[in-house]
Coordinates of C-alpha atoms and ligand atoms in Angstrom, one line a residue:
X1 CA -11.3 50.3 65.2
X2 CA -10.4 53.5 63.8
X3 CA -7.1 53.1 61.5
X4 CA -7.2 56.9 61.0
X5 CA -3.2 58.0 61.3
X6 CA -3.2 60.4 64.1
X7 CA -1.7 63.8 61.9
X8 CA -5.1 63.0 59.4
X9 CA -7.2 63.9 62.3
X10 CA -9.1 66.7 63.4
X11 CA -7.6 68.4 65.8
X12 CA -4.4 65.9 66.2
X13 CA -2.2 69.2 67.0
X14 CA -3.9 70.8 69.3
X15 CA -3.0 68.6 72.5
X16 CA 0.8 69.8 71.8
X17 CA 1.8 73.0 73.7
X18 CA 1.9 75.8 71.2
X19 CA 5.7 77.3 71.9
X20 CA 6.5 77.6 68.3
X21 CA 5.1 78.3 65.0
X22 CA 5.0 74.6 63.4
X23 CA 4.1 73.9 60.1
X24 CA 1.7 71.2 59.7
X25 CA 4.0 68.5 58.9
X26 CA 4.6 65.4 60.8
X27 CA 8.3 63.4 60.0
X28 CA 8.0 60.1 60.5
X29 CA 11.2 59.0 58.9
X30 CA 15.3 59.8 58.7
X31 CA 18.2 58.7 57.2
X32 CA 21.3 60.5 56.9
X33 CA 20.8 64.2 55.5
X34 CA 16.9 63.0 54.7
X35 CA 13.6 63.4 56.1
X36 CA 10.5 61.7 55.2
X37 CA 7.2 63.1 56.4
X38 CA 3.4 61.4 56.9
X39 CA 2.6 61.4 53.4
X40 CA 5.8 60.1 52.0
X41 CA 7.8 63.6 50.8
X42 CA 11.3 63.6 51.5
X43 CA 13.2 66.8 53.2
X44 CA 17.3 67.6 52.4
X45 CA 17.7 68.5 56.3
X46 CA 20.4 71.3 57.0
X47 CA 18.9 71.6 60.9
X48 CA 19.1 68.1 62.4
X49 CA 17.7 68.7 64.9
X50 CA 19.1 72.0 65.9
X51 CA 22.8 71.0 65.3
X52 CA 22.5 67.9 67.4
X53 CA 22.4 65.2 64.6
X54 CA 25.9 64.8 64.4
X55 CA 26.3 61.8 62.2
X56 CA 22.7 62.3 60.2
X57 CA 19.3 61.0 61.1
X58 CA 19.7 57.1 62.6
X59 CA 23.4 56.5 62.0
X60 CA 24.3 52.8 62.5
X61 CA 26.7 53.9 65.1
X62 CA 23.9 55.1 67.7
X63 CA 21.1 52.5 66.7
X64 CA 23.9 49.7 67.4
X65 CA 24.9 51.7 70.8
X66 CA 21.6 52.5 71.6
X67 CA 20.3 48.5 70.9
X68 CA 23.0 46.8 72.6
X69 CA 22.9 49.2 75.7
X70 CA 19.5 48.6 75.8
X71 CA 19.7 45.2 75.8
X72 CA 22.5 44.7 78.4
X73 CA 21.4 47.9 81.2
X74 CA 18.8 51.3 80.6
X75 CA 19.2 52.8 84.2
X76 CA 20.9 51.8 87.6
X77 CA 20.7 55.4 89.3
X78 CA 22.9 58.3 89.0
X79 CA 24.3 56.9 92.7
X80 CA 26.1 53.7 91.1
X81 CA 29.1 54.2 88.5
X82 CA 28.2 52.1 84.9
X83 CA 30.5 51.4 81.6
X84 CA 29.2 53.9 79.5
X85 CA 29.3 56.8 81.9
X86 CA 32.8 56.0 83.2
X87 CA 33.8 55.2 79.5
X88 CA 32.4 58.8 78.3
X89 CA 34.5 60.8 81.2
X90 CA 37.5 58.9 79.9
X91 CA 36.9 60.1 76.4
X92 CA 36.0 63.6 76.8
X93 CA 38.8 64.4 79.3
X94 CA 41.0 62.6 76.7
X95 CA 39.9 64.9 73.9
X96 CA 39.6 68.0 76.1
X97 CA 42.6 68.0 78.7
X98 CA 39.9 68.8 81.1
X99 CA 39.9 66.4 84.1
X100 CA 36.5 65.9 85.6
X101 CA 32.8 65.3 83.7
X102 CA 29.6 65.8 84.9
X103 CA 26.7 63.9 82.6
X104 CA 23.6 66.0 82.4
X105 CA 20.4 66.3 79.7
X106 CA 20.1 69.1 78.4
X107 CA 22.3 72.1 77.1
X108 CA 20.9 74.3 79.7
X109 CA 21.1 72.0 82.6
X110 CA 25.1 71.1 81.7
X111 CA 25.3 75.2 81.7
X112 CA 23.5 75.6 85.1
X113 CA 26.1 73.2 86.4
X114 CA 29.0 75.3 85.0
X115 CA 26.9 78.5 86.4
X116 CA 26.7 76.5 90.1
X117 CA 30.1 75.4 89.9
X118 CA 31.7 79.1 89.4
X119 CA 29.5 80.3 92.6
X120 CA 30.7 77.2 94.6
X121 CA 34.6 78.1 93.7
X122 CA 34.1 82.0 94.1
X123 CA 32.3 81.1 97.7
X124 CA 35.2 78.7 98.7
X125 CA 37.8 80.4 96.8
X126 CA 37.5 83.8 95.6
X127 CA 35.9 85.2 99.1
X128 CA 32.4 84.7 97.6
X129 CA 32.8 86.1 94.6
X130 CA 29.7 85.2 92.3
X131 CA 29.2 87.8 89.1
X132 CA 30.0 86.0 85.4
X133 CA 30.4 88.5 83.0
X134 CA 28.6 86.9 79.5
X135 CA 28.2 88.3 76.1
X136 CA 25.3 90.5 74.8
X137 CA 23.3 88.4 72.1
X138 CA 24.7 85.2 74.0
X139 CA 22.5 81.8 74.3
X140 CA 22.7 79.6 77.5
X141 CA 19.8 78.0 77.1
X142 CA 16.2 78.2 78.8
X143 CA 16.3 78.2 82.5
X144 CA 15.7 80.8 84.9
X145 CA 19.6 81.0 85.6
X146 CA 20.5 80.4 81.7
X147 CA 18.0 83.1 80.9
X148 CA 19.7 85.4 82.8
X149 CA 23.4 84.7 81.8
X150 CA 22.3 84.7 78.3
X151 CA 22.2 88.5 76.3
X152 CA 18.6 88.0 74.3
X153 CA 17.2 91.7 74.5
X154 CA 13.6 89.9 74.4
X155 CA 14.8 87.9 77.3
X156 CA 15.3 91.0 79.9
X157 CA 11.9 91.6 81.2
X158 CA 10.8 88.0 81.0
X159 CA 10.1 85.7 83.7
X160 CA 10.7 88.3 86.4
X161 CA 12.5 88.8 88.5
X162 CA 15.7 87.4 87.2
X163 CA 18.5 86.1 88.5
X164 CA 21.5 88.4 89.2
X165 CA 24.8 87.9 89.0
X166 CA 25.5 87.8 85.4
X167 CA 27.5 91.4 83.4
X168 CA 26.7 91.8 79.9
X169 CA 30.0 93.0 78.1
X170 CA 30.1 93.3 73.8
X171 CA 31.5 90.2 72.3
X172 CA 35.0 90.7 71.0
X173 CA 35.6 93.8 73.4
X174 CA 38.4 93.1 75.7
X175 CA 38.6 96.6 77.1
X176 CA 34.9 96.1 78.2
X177 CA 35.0 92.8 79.7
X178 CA 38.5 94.3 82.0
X179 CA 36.4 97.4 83.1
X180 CA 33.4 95.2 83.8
X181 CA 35.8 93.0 86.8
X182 CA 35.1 93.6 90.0
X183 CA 36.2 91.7 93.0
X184 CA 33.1 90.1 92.9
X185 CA 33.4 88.6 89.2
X186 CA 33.9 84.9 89.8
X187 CA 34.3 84.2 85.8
X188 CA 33.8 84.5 82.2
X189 CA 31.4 82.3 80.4
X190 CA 31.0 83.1 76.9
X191 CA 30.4 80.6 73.2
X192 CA 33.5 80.7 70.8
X193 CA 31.0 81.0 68.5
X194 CA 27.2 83.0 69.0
X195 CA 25.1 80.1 67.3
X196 CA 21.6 81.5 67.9
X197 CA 22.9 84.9 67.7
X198 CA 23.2 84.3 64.1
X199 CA 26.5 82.4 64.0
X200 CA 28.8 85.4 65.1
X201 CA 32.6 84.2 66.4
X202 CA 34.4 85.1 69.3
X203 CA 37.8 86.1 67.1
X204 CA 40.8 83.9 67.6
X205 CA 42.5 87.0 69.5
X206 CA 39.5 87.5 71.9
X207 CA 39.9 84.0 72.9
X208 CA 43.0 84.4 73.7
X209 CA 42.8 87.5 75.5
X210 CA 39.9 86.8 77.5
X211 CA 42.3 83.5 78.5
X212 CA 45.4 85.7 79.6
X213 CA 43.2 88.0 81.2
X214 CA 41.1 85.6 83.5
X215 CA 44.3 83.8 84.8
X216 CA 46.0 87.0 85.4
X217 CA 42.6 88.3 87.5
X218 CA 42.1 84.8 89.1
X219 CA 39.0 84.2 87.6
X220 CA 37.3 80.9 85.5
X221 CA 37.2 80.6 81.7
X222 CA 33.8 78.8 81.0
X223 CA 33.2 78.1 77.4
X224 CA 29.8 77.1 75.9
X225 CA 30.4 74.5 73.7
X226 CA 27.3 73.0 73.2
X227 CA 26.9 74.1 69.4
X228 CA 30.5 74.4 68.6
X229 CA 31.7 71.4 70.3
X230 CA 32.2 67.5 68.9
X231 CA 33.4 68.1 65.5
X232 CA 31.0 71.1 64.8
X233 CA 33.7 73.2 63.8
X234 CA 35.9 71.3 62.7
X235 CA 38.0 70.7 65.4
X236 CA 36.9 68.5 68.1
X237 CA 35.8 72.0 70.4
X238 CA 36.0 75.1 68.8
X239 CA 38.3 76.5 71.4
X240 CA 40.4 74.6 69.4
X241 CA 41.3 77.0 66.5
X242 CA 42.3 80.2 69.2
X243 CA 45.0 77.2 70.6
X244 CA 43.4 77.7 74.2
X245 CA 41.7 76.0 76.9
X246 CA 39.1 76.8 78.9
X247 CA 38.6 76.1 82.9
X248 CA 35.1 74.6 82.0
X249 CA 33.5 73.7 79.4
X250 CA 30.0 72.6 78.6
X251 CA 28.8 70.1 75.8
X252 CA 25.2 69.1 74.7
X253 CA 23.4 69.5 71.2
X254 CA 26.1 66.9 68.8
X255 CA 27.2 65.0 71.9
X256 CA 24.1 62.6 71.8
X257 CA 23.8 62.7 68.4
X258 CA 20.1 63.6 68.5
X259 CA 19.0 62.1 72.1
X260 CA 19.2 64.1 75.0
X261 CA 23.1 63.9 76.3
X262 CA 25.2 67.1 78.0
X263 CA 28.0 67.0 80.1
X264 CA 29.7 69.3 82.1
X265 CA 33.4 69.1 81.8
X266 CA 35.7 70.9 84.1
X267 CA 39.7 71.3 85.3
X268 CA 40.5 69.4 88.6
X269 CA 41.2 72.6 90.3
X270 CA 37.8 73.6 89.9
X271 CA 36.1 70.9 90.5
X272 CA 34.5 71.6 94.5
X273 CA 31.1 70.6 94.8
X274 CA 30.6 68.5 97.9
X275 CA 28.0 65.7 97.8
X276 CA 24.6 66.8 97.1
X277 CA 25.8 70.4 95.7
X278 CA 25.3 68.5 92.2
X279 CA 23.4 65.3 90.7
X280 CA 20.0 64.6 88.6
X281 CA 17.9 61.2 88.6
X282 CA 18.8 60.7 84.8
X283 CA 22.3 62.2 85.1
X284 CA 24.8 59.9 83.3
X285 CA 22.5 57.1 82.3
X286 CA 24.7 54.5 81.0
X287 CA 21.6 54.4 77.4
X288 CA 22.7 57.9 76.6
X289 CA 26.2 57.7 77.9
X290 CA 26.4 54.9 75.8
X291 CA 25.3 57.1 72.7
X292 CA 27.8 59.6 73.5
X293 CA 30.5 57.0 73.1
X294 CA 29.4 56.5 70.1
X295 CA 29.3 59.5 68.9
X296 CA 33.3 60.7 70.3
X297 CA 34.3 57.3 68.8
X298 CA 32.6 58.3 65.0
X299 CA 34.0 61.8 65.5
X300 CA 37.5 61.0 66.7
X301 CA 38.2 58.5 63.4
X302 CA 40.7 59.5 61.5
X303 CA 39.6 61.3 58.9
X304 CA 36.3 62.4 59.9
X305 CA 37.1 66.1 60.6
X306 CA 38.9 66.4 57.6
X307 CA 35.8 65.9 56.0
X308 CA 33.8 68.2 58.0
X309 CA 37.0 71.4 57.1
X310 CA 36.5 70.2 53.3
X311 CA 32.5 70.0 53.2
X312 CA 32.5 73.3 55.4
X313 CA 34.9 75.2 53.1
X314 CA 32.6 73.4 50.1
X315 CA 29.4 75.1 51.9
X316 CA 30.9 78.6 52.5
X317 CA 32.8 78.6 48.7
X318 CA 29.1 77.8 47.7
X319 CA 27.3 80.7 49.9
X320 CA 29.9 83.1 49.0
X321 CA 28.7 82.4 45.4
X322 CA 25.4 82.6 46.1
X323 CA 25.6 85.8 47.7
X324 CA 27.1 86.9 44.9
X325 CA 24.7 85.9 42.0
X326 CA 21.8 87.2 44.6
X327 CA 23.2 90.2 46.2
X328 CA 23.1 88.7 49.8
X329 CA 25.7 89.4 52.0
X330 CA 29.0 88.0 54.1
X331 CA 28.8 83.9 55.0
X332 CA 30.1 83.6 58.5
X333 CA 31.0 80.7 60.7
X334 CA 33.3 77.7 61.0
X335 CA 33.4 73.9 59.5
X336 CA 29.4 73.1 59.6
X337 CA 28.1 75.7 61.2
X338 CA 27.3 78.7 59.0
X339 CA 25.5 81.7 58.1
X340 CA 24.5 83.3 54.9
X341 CA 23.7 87.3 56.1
X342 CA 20.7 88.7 53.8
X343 CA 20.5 91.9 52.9
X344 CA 17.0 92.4 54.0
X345 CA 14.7 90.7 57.3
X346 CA 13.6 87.9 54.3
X347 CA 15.3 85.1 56.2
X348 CA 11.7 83.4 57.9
X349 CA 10.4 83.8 54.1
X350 CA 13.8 82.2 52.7
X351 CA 13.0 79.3 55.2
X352 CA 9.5 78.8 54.2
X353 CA 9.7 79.0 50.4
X354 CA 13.3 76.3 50.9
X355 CA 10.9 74.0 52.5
X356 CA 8.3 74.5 50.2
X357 CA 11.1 73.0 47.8
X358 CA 12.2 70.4 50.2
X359 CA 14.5 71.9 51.8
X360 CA 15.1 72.5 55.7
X361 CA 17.2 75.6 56.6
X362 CA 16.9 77.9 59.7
X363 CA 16.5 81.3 60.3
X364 CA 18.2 82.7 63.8
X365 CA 17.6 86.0 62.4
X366 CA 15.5 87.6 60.5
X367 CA 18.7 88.6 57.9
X368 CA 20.2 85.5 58.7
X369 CA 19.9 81.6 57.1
X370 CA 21.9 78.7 59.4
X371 CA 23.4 76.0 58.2
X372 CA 24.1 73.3 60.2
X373 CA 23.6 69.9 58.4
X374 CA 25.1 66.2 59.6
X375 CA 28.6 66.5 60.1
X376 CA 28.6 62.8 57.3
X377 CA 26.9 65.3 55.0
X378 CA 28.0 64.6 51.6
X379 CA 29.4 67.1 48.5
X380 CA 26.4 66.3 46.9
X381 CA 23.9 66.7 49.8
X382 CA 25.8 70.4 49.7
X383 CA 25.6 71.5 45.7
X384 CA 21.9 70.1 46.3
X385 CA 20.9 72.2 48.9
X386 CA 22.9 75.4 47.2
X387 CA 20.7 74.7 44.2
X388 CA 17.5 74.7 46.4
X389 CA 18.3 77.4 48.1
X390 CA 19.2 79.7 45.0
X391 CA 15.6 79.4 43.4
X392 CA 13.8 80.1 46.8
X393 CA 16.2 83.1 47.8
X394 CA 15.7 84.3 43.7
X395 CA 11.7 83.4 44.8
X396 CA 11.4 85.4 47.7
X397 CA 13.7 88.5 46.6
X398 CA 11.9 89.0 43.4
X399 CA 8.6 88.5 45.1
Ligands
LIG1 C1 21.3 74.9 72.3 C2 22.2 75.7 73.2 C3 22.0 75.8 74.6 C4 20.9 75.1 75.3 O1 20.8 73.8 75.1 P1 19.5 72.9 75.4 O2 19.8 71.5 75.2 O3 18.4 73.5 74.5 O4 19.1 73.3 76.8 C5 23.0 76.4 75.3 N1 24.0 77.0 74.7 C6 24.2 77.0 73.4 C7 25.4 77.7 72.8 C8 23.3 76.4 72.6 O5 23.5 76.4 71.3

C-alpha cells in the first residue's frame, strides 16, 4: 500500500497534457470565493473557473440540483425530452425573449451551432449566403470553425487551413462592418463585451447600430454571451444595457455554474435545422440541465443583481483607486467582469506575485489584470482582494 497523495509524487504532473503553464499547485477544496490547495493554504479566487462559477465554489444550490438529479435520472439520450432540459428552455426563453434553445457543452460547441445555424438560414433563406463578419481581438472559443470566426492575431496561421467565411471588421466601427456586407454576408456575430480581449465593450451605440443595421440588410444578429451572460454584467445578458436583442444568442461559462452547460438560444424565425442538421450524445442532459436551473433560478431572485451592480461599482470605485495610488491605468468593464489596464506588460508578474499572496487574478493581457469573482462575492471578499492586490502591484512595479 502506498498512501503517498498523488501531487507528492514524482512525476504526478507529467501524465497531464502540457497546454498551459501550471503552477505546481493542486486545489483540492472550494467554498464560496475560497480555494484550498493539497497542503491546506487557502486562495481569495477572482477567476472561478474562468467566469463560470457563478454562485462561488460548491454553492448549495448546484450540490442540491446536482444530488437530487442524480438521484432521480443522469442520462436518457439527447433523443427523449426530460424535466430539466424542457424546464431550462422554458427559463431561458423567459429571460431572453428568444424562442427556441439548443443545450450543448461547451462555449465553443453552443457557438458552432449559432455559426451552423447562420449557414443553414443563409442556404435556405438568403440564397446561400454564408460570410459572418466578427470582430478583430474577438473569442469564440477553440474549434476549427470558432478559431476562425474569432480575431486572435496568433490564431491566423494556426491549424491550417482555416475555415472561411468569417470578415474581420474593428469593434465599435459601424462604417467598417457596412462596407464589409456583401450579398454573401449571412450575419454578424460579435461579444457585447471582448472578455479574453482584455474586457473591451461593444459601446451601447454600436449595439444598437449593428441591430438597425442587420434588420435593415436582412442579415442575423448573433451575440456571444457566454462571458457576459447570466448575471455577469449585471443584467441577466449584457445585451441588456444597449436595450436590444439579438437573433441568437449563445450562453456557456456562468450557465452551469462551474460544470460543463451551453445552450444555444435562438428567435423562431431562425430556427431551420431539419433533423440531423444538429444534436450531440450529451446535448441537454437532464444532470447539467438540472444545474442550469439552478443557476437561472439563484440569478433571477430578486435582489441578486442588485448585488452584483453594487459589488461591481464597489470593485471598479476600488481599481479606480488603485490605479491611482499606483499609476496604473483606466478600469474597464461591466458588473463583475473587469479590467484594471497597467501601464506596462507587468500583468503575468502581477498574477504571480497576487498568488504568491493568496490571491487568484488573471491576466488576458500582458497590460491587463481580469476580474471576474463569484457573482455572491461579498464587500469584504472585494476590499480583501484590493488590499492583496495593492502590495503585489507596489511588489512588482518597484521590483
Ligand atoms: C469562454 C468563451 C468561449 C468558449 O467557451 P468554451 O466553453 O471554452 O468552449 C466563447 N466565447 C466567449 C466570449 C468566451 O468567453
Amino acid at each position: 500500500m502506498n498512501n503517498t497523495p498523488i501531487e507528492a509524487m514524482p512525476g504526478a504532473f507529467d501524465a497531464v497534457m502540457d497546454i498551459t503553464p501550471r503552477p505546481p499547485i493542486v486545489f483540492i477544496g472550494g467554498q464560496g470565493s475560497w480555494l484550498t490547495d493539497a497542503s491546506g493554504r487557502r486562495y481569495l479566487d477572482f477567476i472561478q473557473g474562468w467566469a463560470v462559477n457563478t454562485l462561488g465554489h460548491s454553492p448549495r444550490p448546484i450540490v442540491e440540483a446536482l444530488a437530487r438529479q442524480a438521484e432521480a435520472l443522469i442520462n436518457c439520450s439527447p433523443a427523449f425530452y426530460n424535466a430539466p432540459m424542457l424546464r431550462l428552455a422554458e427559463l431561458l426563453t423567459r429571460y431572453s425573449g428568444l424562442h427556441q434553445v439548443f443545450c450543448a457543452n461547451s462555449g465553443a460547441e453552443a457557438n458552432e451551432g449559432a455559426i451552423k445555424l447562420a449557414r443553414k438560414w443563409g442556404a435556405k433563406y438568403r440564397d446561400g449566403a454564408y460570410e459572418i463578419i466578427t470582430m478583430d481581438h474577438g473569442f469564440h472559443g477553440r474549434t476549427l470553425a470558432t478559431m476562425a470566426a474569432s480575431g486572435k492575431a496568433q490564431w491566423e496561421q494556426l491549424y491550417a487551413p482555416k475555415l472561411s467565411g468569417f470578415i474581420k471588421v474593428p469593434l465599435n466601427d459601424l462604417a467598417a462592418v457596412e462596407a464589409a456586407i456583401t450579398p454573401r454576408t449571412v450575419a454578424v456575430m460579435l461579444e457585447p463585451i471582448q472578455g479574453e480581449a482584455g474586457v473591451v465593450e461593444a459601446t451601447d451605440a454600436f449595439l444598437r447600430g449593428l441591430r438597425s443595421l442587420t434588420r435593415e440588410c436582412g442579415l442575423l444578429l448573433i451575440l456571444d454571451e457566454i462571458q457576459t451572460g447570466i448575471g455577469r454584467t449585471g443584467a441577466v445578458f449584457g445585451y441588456e444595457h444597449a436595450g436590444i436583442a439579438p437573433d441568437i444568442m449563445t450562453l456557456a461559462k456562468g450557465l452551469g455554474g462551474g460544470v460543463p452547460l451551453a445552450a444555444l438560444v435562438a428567435h423562431r424565425d431562425v430556427c431551420c435545422f431539419d433533423y440531423g442538421d444538429q444534436g450531440g450524445t450529451f446535448c441537454g442532459n437532464p444532470l447539467m440541465a438540472a444545474v442550469g436551473c439552478a443557476v437561472m433560478e439563484e440569478i433571477t431572485q430578486p435582489g441578486f443583481l442588485d448585488h452584483v451592480v453594487r459589488a461591481g461599482e464597489h470593485l471598479a470605485d476600488g481599481l479606480r483607486a488603485l490605479s491611482r495610488r499606483c499609476g496604473c491605468g483606466e478600469v474597464r468593464g461591466k458588473g463583475l467582469l473587469r479590467a484594471l489596464a497597467l501601464q506596462r506588460n507587468v500583468a503575468p508578474a502581477v498574477v504571480d506575485a497576487a498568488r504568491k499572496r493568496g490571491l487568484l487574478i488573471n491576466a488576458p493581457r500582458a497590460d491587463s489584470l481580469r476580474f471576474m469573482p463569484a457573482l455572491t462575492v461579498t464587500l469584504d471578499e472585494i476590499d480583501q482582494m484590493l488590499t492583496t492586490l495593492d502590495r503585489a502591484t507596489n511588489e512588482v512595479l518597484a521590483g
